[in-house]
XYZ file of C-alpha atoms in Angstrom:
265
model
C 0.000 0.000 0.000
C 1.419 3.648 -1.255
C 2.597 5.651 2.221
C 1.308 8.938 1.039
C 2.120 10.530 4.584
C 5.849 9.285 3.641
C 5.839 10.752 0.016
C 4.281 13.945 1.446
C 7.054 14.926 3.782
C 9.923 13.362 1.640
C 8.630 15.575 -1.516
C 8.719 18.867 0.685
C 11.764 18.049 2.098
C 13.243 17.667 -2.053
C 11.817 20.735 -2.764
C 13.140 22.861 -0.287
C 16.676 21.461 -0.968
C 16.469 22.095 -4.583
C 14.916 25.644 -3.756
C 18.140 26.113 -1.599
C 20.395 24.953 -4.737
C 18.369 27.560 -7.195
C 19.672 29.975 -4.742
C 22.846 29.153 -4.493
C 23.362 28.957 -8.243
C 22.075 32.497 -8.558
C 25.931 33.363 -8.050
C 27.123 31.117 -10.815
C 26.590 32.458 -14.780
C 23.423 31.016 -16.431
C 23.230 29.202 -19.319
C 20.423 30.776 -21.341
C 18.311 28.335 -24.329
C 15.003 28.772 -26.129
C 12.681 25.985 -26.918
C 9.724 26.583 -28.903
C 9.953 30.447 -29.420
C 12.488 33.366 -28.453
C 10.271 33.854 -25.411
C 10.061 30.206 -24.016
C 13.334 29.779 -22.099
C 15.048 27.431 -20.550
C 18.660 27.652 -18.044
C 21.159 25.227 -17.135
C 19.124 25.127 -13.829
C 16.031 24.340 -14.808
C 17.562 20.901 -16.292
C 19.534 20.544 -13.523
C 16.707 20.916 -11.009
C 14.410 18.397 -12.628
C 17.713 15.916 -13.052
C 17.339 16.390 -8.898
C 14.102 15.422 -8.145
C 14.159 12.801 -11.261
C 17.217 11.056 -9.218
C 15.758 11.090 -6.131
C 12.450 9.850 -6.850
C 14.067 7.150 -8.975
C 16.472 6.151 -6.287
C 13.446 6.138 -3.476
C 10.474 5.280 -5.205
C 11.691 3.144 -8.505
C 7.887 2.013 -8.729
C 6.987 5.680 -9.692
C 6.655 7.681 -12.993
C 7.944 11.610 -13.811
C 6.193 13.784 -16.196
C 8.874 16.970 -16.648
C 8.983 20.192 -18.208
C 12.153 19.531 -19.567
C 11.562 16.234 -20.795
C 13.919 14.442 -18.686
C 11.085 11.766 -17.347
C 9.014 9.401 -18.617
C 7.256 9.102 -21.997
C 3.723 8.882 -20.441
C 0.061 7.931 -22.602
C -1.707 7.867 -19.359
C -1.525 8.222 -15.739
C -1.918 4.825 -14.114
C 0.194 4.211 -10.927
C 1.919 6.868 -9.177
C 2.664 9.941 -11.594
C 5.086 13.051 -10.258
C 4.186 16.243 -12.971
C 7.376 18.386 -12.053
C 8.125 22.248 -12.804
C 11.251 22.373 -11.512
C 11.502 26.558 -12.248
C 8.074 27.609 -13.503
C 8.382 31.301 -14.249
C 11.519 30.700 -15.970
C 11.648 34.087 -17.701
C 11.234 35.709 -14.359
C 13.897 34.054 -12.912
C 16.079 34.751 -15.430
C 15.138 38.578 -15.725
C 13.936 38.965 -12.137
C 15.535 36.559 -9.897
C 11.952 36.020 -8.323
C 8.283 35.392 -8.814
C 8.820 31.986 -9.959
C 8.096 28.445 -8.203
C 9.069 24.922 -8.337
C 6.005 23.065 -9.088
C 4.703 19.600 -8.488
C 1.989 17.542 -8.490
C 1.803 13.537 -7.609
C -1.283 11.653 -8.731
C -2.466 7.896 -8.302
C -4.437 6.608 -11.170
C -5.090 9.953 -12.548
C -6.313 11.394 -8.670
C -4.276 14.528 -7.401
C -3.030 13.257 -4.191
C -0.327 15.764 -3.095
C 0.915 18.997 -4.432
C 3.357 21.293 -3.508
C 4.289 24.731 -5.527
C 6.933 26.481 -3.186
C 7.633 30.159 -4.210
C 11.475 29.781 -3.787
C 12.781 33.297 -3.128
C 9.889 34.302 -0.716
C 9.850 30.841 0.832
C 6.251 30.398 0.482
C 5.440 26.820 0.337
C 1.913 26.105 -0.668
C 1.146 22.532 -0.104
C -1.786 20.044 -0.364
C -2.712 16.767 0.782
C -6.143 14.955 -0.812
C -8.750 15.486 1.551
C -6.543 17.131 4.076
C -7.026 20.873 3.328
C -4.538 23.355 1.378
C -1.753 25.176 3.687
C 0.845 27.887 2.879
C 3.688 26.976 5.355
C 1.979 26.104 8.467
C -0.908 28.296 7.884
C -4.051 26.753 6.335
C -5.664 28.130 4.038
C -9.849 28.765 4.263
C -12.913 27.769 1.732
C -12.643 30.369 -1.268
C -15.395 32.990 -0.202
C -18.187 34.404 -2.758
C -16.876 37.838 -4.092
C -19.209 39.666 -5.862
C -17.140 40.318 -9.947
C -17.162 44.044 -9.232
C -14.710 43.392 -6.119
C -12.895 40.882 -8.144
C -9.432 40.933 -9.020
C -8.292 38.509 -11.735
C -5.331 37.242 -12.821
C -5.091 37.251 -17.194
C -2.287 36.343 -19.418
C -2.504 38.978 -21.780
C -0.461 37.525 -24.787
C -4.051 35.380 -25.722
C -5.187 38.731 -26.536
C -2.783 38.342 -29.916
C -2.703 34.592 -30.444
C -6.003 32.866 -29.265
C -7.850 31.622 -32.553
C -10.909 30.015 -30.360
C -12.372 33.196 -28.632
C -12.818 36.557 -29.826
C -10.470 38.151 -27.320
C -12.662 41.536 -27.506
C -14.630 39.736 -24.393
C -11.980 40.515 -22.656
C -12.037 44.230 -22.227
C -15.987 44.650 -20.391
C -14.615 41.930 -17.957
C -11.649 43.621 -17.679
C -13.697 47.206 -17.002
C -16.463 45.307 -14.992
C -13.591 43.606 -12.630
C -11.514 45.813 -9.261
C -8.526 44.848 -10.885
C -6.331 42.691 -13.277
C -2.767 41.122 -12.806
C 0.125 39.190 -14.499
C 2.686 37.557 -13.074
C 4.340 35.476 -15.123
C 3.896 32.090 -13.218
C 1.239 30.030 -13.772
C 1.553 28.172 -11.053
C 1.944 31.332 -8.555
C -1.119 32.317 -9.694
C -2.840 29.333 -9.069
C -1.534 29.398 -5.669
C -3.085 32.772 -5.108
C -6.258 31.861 -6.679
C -6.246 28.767 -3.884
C -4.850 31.418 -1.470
C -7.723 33.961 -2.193
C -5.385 36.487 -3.119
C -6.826 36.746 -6.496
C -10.366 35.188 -7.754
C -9.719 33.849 -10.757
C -7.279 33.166 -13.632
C -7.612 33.076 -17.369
C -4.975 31.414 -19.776
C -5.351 30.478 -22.768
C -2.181 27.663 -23.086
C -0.856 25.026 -20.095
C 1.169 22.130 -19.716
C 0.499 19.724 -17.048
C 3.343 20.674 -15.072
C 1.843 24.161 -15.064
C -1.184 23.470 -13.632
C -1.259 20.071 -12.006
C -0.185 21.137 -8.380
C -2.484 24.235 -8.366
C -5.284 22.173 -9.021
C -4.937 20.096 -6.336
C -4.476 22.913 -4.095
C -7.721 24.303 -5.234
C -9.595 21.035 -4.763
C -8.803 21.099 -1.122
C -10.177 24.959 -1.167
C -13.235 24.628 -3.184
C -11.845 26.165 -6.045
C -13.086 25.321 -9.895
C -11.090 24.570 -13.141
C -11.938 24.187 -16.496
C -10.804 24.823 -20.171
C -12.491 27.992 -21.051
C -14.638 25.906 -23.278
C -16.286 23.859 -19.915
C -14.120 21.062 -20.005
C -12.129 18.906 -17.647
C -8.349 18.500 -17.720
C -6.614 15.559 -18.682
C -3.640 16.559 -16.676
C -1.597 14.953 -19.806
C -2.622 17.506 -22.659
C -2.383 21.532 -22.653
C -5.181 23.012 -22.058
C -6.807 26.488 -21.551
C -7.525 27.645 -18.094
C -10.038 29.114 -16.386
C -10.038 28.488 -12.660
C -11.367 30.481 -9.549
C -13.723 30.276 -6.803
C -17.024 28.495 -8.248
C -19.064 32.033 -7.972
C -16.366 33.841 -10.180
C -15.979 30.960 -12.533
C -19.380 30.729 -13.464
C -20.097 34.285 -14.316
C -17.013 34.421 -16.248
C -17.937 31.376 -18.376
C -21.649 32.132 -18.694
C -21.320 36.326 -19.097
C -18.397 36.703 -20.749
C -16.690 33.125 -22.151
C -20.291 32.117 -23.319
C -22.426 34.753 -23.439
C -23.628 34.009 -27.265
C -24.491 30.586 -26.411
């Protein structure tokens, strides 16, 4: 039988330590790649950091199977058995440019069921964890049922660049949300911002392109919060495919999707 109390505390432990080796290697010079455009980086570290929790898990728990960013894992078609999805830098662009606002992100599922995850804001050691049917905590402070917030007191979290390159849905919805809302943000992290949304310091988040390994451990967190997620177009994830996002507390979600992602229909 799978000791998930064991893989819970073993996992945090892992990511502190490699948080505590991105630090450190903040001194050393980056090596700097792109991958599938000019924008969508990738450093020495992030490979390195993945190689980490890839040889640890491998070494501890041979049984289990590693979806990662940088394609360092395993070749998955499904996700029977126990399946890490692994960020190890999400916000890699930030780091690079910022040296913060970005997270290591993972989630670990059993037969396709988000059991534990764990997205730990490395340079403002923030670690927001969650354990399936345990609640959602950052640090040692747990984190309450997302309250109702009326969309006029709203603040939202958008990645603007869908604006340009989503084909799907006219992107001029955005702009009475974005006048009916308090406030709009970008950070730059997916996961980050699907921390907040589980945190309640935003309400929702719109995106119109994630991997799994962006969104797997903030999902989880929201589950334990009440949160919703779904594909702008209603559906659920796969948590193998990339997907749109729209994901908030259930009041928010729905009048997004009906008012503004539906509204013709």
């Amino acid at each position: 039988m799978t000791n998930w109390t064991e893989i819970d505390e073993i996992a945090k432990k892992w990511v502190r330590e490699a948080g505590s080796r991105i630090k450190q290697s903040m001194q050393e010079n980056l090596t700097i790649e792109t991958k599938s455009n000019p924008n969508d980086l990738v450093t020495n570290i992030d490979k390195e950091t993945e190689r980490f929790f890839i040889d640890c898990i491998q070494q501890t728990f041979p049984g289990h199977r590693i979806l990662g960013e940088e394609g360092q894992g395993d070749k998955l078609h499904s996700l029977d058995g126990v399946v890490w999805i692994i960020d190890p830098i999400d916000g890699t662009m930030n780091f690079v440019h910022q040296q913060r606002h970005f997270a290591i992100s993972i989630g670990i599922f059993e037969n396709g069921k988000g059991k534990i995850g764990l997205i730990y804001d490395v340079m403002q050691d923030e670690l927001y964890h969650a354990f399936s049917g345990e609640g959602a905590y950052m640090n040692d402070t747990a984190l309450p049922s997302l309250r109702e917030v009326p969309i006029e007191e709203a603040i939202i979290a958008v990645n603007a660049t869908w604006v340009t390159e989503n084909r799907r849905i006219d992107p001029g919805i955005l702009a009475p949300l974005v006048k009916r809302v308090r406030g709009t943000r970008s950070y730059g992290s997916a996961a980050l911002e699907l921390a907040s949304v589980a945190a309640g310091r935003i309400d929702a988040y719109i995106t119109m392109r994630l991997a799994p390994w962006d969104y797997a451990a903030g999902c989880i967190l929201l589950n334990e919060v009440g949160g919703i997620y779904t594909t702008v177009e209603g559906e659920h994830f796969t948590f193998l495919d990339n997907h749109s996002v729209l994901a908030g507390n259930p009041a928010i979600h729905k009048i997004i999707f009906n008012d503004y992602l539906h509204a013709d229909k």
